[in-house]
PDB file of C-alpha atoms in Angstrom:
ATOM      1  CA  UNK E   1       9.570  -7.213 -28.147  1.00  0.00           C
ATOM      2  CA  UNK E   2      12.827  -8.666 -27.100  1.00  0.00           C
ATOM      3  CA  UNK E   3      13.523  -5.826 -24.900  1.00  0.00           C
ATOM      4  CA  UNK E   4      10.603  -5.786 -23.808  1.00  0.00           C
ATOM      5  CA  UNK E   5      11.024  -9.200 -22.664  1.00  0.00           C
ATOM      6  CA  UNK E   6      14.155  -9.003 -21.452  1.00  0.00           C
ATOM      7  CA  UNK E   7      13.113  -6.465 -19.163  1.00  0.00           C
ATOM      8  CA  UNK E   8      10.019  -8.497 -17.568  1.00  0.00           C
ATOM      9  CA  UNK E   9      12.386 -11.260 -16.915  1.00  0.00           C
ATOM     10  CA  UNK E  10      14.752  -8.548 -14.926  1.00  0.00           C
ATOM     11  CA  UNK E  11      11.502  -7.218 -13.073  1.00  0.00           C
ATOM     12  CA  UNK E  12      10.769 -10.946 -12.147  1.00  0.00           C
ATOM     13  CA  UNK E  13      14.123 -12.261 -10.751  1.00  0.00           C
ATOM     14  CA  UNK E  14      14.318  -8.822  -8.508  1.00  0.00           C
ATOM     15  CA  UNK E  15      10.912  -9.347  -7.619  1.00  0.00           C
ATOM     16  CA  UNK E  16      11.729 -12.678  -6.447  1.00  0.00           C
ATOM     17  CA  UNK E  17      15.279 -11.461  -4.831  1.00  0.00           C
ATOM     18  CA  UNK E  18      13.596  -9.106  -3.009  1.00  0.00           C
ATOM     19  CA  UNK E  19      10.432 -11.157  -1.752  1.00  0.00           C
ATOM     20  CA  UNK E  20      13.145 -13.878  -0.697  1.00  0.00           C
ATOM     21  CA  UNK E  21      14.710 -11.543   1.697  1.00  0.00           C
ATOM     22  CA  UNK E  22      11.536 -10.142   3.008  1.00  0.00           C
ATOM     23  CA  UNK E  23      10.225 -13.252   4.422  1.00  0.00           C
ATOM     24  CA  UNK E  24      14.143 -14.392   5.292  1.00  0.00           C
ATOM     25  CA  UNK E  25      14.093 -11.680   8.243  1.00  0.00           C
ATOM     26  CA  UNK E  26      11.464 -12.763   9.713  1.00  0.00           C
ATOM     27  CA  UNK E  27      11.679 -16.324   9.419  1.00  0.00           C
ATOM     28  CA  UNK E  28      15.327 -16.148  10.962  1.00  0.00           C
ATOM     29  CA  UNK E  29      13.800 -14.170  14.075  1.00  0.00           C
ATOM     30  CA  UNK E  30      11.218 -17.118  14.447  1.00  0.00           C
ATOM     31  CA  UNK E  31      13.360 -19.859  14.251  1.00  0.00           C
ATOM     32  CA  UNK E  32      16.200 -18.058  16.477  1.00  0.00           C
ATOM     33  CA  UNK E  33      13.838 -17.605  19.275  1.00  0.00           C
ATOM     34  CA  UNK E  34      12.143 -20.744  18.710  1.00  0.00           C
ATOM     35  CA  UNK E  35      15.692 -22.965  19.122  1.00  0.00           C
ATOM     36  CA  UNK E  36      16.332 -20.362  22.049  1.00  0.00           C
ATOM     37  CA  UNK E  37      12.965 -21.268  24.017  1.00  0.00           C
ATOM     38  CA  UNK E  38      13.865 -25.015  23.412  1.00  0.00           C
ATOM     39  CA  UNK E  39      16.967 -25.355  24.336  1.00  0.00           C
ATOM     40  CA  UNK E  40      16.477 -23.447  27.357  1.00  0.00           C
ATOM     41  CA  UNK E  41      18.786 -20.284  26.255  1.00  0.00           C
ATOM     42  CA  UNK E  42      15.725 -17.957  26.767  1.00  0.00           C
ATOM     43  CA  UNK E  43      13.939 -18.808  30.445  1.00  0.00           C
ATOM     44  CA  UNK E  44      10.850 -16.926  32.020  1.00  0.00           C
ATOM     45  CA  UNK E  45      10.943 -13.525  31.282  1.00  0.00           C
ATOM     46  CA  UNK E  46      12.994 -13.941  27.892  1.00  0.00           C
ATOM     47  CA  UNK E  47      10.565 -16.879  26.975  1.00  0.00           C
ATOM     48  CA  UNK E  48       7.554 -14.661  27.011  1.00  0.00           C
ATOM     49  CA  UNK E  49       8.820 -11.856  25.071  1.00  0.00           C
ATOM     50  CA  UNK E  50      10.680 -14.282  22.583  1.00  0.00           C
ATOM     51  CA  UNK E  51       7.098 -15.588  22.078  1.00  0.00           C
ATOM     52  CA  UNK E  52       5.765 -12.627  22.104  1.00  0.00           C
ATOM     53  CA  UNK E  53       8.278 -11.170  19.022  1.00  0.00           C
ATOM     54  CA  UNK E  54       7.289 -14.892  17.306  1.00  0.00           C
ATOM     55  CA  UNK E  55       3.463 -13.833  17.422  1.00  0.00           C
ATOM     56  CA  UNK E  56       4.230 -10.615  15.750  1.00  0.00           C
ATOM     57  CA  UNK E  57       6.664 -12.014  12.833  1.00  0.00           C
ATOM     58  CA  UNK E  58       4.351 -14.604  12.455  1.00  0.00           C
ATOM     59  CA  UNK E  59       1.577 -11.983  11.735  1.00  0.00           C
ATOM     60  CA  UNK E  60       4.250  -9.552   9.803  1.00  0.00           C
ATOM     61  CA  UNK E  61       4.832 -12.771   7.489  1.00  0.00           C
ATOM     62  CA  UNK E  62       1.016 -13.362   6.921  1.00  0.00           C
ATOM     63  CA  UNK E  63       0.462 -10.005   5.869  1.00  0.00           C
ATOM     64  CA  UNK E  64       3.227 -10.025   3.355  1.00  0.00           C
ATOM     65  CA  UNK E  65       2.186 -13.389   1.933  1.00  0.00           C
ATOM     66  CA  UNK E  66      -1.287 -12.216   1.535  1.00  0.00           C
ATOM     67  CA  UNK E  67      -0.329  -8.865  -0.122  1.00  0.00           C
ATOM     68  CA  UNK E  68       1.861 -11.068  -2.588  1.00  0.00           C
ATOM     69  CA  UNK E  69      -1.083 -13.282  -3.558  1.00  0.00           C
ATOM     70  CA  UNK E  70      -3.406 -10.294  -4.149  1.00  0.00           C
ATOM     71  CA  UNK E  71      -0.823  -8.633  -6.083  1.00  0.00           C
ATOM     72  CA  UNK E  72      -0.362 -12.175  -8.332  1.00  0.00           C
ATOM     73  CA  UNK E  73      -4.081 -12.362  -8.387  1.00  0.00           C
ATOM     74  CA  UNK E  74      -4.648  -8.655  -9.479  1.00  0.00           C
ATOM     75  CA  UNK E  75      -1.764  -9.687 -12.235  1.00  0.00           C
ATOM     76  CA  UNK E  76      -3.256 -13.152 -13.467  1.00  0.00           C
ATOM     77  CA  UNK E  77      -7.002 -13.128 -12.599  1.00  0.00           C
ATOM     78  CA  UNK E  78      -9.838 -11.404 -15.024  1.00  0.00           C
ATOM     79  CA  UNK E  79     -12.575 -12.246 -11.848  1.00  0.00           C
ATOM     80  CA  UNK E  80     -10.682 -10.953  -8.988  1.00  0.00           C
ATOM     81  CA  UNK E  81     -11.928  -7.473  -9.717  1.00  0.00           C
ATOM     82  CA  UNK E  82     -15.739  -7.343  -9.363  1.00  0.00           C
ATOM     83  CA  UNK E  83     -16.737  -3.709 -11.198  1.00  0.00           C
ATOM     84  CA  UNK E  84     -19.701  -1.749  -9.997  1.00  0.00           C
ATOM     85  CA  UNK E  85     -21.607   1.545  -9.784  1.00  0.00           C
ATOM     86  CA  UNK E  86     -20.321   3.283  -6.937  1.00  0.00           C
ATOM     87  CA  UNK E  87     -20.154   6.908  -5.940  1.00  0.00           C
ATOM     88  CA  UNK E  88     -17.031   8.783  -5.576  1.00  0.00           C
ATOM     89  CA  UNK E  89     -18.775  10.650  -2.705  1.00  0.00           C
ATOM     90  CA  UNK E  90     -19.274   7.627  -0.877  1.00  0.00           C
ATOM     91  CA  UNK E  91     -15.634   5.797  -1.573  1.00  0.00           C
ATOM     92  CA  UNK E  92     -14.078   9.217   0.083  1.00  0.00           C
ATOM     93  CA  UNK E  93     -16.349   8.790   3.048  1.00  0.00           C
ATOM     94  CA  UNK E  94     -15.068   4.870   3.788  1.00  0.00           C
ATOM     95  CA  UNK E  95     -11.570   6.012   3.231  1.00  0.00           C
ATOM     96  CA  UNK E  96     -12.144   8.815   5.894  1.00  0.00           C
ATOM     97  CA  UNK E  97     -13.959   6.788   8.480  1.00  0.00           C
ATOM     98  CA  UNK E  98     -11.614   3.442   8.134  1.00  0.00           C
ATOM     99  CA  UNK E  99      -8.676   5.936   8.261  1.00  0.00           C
ATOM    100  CA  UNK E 100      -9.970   8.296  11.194  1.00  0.00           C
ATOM    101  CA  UNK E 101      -9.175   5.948  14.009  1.00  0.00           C
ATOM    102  CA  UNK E 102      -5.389   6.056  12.873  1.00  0.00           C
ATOM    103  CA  UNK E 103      -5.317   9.706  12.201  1.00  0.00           C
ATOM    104  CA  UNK E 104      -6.476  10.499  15.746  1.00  0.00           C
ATOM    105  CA  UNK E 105      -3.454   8.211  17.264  1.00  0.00           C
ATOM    106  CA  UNK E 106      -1.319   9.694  15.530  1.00  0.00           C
ATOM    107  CA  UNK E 107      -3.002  13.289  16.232  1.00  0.00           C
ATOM    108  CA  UNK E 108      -3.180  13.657  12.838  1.00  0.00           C
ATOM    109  CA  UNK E 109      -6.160  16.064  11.394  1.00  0.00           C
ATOM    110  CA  UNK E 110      -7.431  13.959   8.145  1.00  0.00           C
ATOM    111  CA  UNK E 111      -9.311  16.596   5.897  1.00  0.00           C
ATOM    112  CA  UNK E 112     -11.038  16.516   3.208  1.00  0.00           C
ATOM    113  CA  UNK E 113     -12.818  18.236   0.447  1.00  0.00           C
ATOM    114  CA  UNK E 114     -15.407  16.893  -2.551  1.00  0.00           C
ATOM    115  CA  UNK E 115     -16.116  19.007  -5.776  1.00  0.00           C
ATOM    116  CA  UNK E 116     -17.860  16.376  -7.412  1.00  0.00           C
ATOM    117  CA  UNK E 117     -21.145  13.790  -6.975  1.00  0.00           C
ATOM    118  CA  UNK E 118     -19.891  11.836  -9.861  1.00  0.00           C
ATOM    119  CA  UNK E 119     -20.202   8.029  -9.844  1.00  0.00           C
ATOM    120  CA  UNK E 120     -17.751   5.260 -11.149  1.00  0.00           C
ATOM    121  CA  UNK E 121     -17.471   2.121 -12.596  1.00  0.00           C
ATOM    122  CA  UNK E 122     -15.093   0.217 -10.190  1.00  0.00           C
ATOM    123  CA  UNK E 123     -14.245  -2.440  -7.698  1.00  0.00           C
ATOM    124  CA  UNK E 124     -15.412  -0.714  -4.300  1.00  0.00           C
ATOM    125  CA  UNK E 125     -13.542  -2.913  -1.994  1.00  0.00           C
ATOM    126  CA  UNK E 126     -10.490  -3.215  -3.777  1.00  0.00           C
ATOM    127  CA  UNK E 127     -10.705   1.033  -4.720  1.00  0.00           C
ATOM    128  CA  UNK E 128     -11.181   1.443  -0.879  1.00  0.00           C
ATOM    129  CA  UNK E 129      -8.301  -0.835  -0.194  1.00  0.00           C
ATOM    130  CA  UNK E 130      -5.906   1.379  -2.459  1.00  0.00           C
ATOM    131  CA  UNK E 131      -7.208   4.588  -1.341  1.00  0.00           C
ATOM    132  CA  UNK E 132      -6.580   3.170   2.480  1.00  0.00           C
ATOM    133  CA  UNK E 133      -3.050   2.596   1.482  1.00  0.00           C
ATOM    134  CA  UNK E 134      -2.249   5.535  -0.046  1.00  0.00           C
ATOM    135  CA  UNK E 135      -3.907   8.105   2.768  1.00  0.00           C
ATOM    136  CA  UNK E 136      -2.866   5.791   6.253  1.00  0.00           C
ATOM    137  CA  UNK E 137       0.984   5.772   4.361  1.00  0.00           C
ATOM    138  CA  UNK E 138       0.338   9.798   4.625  1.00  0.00           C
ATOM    139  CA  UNK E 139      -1.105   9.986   7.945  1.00  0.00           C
ATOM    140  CA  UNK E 140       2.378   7.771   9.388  1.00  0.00           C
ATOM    141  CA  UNK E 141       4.516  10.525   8.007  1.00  0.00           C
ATOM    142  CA  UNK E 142       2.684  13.352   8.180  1.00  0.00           C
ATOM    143  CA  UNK E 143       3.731  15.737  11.130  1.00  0.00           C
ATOM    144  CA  UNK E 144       0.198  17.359  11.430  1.00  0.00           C
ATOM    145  CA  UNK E 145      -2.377  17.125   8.499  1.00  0.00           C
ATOM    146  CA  UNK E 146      -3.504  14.806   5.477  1.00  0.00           C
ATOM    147  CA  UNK E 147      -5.565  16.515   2.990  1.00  0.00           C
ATOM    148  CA  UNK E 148      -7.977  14.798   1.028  1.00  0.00           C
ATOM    149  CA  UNK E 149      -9.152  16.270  -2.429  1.00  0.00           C
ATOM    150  CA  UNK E 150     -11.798  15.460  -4.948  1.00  0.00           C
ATOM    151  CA  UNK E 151     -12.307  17.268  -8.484  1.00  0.00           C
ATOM    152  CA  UNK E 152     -14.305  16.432 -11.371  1.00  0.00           C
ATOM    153  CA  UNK E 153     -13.507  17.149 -15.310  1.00  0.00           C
ATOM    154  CA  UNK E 154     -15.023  15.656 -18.581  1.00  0.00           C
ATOM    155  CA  UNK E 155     -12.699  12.950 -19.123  1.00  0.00           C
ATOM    156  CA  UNK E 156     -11.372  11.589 -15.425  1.00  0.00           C
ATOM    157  CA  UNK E 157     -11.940  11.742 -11.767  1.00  0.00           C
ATOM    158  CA  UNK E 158      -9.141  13.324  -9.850  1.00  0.00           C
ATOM    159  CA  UNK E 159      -8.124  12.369  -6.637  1.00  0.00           C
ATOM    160  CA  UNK E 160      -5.077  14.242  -4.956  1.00  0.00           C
ATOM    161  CA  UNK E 161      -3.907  12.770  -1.426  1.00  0.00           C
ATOM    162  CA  UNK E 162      -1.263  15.151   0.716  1.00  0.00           C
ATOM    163  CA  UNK E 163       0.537  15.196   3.517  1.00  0.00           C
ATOM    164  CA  UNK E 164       2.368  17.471   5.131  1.00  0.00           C
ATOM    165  CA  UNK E 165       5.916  15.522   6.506  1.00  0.00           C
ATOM    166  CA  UNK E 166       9.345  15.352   5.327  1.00  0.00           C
ATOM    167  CA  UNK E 167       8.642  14.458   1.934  1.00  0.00           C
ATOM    168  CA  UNK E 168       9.649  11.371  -0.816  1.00  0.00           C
ATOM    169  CA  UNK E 169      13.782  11.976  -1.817  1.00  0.00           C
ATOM    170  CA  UNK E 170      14.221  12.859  -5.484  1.00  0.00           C
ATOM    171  CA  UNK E 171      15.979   9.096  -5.531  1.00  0.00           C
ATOM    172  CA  UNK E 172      12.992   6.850  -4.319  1.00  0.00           C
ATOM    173  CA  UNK E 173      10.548   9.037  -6.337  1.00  0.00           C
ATOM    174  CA  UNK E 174      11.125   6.595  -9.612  1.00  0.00           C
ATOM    175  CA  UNK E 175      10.949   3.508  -7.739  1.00  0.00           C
ATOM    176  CA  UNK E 176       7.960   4.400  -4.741  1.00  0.00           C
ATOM    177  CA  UNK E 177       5.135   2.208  -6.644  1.00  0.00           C
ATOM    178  CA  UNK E 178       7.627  -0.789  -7.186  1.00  0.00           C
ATOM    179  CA  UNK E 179       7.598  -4.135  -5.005  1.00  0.00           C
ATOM    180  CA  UNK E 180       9.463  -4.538  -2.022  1.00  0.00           C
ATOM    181  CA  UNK E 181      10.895  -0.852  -1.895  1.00  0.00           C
ATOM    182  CA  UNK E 182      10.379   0.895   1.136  1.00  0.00           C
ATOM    183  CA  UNK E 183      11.053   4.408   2.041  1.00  0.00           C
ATOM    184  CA  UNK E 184      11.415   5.444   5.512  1.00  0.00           C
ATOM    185  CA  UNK E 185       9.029   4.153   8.331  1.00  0.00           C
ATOM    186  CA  UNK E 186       7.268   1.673   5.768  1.00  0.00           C
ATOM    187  CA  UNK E 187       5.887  -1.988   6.495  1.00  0.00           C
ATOM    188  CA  UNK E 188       5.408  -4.707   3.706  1.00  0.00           C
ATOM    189  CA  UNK E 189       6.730  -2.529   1.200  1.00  0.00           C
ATOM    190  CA  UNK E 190       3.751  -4.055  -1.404  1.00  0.00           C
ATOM    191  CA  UNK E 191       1.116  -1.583  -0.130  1.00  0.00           C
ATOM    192  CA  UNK E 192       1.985   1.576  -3.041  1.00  0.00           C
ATOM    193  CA  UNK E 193       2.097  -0.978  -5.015  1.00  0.00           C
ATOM    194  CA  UNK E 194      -1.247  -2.414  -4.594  1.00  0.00           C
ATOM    195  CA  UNK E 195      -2.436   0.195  -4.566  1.00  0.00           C
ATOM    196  CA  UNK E 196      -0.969   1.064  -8.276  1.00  0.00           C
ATOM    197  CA  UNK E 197      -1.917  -2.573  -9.420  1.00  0.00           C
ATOM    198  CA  UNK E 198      -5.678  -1.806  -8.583  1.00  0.00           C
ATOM    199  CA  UNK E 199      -5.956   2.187 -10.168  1.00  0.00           C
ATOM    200  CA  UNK E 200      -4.853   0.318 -13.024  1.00  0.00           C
ATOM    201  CA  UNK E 201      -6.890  -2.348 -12.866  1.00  0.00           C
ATOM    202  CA  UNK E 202      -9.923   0.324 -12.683  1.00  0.00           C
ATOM    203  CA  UNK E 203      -8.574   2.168 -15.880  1.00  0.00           C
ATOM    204  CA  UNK E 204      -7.000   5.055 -14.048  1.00  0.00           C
ATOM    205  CA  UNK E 205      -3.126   6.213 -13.442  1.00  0.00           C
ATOM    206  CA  UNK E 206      -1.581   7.036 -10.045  1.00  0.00           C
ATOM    207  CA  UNK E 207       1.498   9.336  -9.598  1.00  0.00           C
ATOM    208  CA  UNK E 208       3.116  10.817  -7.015  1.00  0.00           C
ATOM    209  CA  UNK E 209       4.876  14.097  -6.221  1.00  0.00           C
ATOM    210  CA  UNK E 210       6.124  16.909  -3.657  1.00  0.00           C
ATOM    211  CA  UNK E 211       3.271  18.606  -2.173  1.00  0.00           C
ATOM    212  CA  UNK E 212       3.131  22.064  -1.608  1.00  0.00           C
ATOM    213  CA  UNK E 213       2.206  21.127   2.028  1.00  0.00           C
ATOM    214  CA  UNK E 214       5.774  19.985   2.527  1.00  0.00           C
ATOM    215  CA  UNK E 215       5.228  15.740   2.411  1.00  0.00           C
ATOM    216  CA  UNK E 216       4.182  13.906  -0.478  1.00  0.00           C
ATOM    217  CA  UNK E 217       1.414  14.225  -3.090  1.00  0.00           C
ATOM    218  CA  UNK E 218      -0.375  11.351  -4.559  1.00  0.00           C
ATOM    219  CA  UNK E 219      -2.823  12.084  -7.922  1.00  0.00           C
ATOM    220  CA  UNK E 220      -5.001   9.129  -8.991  1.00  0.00           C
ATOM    221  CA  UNK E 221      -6.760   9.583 -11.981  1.00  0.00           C
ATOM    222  CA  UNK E 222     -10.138   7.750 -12.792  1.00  0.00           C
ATOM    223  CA  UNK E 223     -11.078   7.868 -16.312  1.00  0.00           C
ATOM    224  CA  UNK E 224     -15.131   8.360 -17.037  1.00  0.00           C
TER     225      UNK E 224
END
């Protein structure tokens, strides 16, 4: 129990180490532009895109905020996560449609393929938001293709998520699903996990792997 504690207490301080310099960047770029503008360093030109760059730190700080109180709330808070019927079927086709617009920017192809009419007992909102995380975090690396793939057994739902880029390194592997740690090309660094945070939350495990595609390969695992 005392190791047990001990190690919480680490998880907290380098949670809170690591959220201090995540909103530190930002706030720095704010204030530097925002002393520039007024003391008439930055004129015109400069002015607008300082203000510009303070609009979109501004927003990058919101969104980690936000992601920080869901992830205390999904911690701390027995109501936050609203269970329902909902099919499996119909949680794929969300994912797909939210994610399409993305996918086609990026000129990604975003397949996917459904063994199963099964239905769950979940959060649908909050399942969506994880499964959003997981497959648009695919579709940024991927170099061509995101494969989607449902299958059905006694015991769980299975839900396998690949892409087919460069791949997680053997070194971030351990640490992918932990706050604040970002691997290449990533935003917030909370979204994995959130994502982890809410499978668990809906009695299910989420790991992640090398996919035979090339990129990385996510497995959540629902249990019936």
């Amino acid at each position: 129990m005392a190791s047990e504690l001990q190690r919480y207490i680490q998880s907290q301080r380098q949670f809170f180490q690591n959220a201090s310099h995540e909103l530190k960047t930002p706030l720095m770029t704010i204030q530097g532009y925002a002393e520039g503008i007024r003391d008439g360093i930055f004129a015109d030109k400069e002015s607008e895109r300082g203000l510009e760059v303070m609009v979109d730190e501004v927003a990058r700080l919101k969104k980690i905020i936000n992601e920080m109180i869901l992830l205390a709330k999904l911690d701390s808070e027995e109501d936050i996560y609203k269970k329902e019927l909902i099919k499996v079927s119909e949680l794929i086709t969300l994912t797909v449609d939210r994610a399409l617009p993305l996918a086609n920017e990026k000129k990604v192809l975003l397949q996917h393929e459904l063994k199963t009419d099964a239905t769950i007992y979940a959060d649908r909102e909050k399942l969506l938001r994880a499964m959003m995380n997981i497959v648009t975090n695919g579709i940024r690396h991927a170099h061509s293709c995101v494969s989607i793939k449902v299958t059905h057994t006694v015991e769980h739902i299975q839900i396998t998520i690949e892409d087919d880029g460069d791949g997680i390194t053997e070194e971030l592997m351990p640490q992918l699903f932990q706050r604040f740690i970002k691997g290449d090309g990533g935003e917030t660094g909370l979204g994995l996990a959130i994502s982890r945070a809410i499978v668990e939350r809906s009695k299910g495990t989420i790991t992640v792997g090398q996919s035979d595609l090339g990129g990385a390969k996510f497995t959540i695992k629902l249990h019936l």
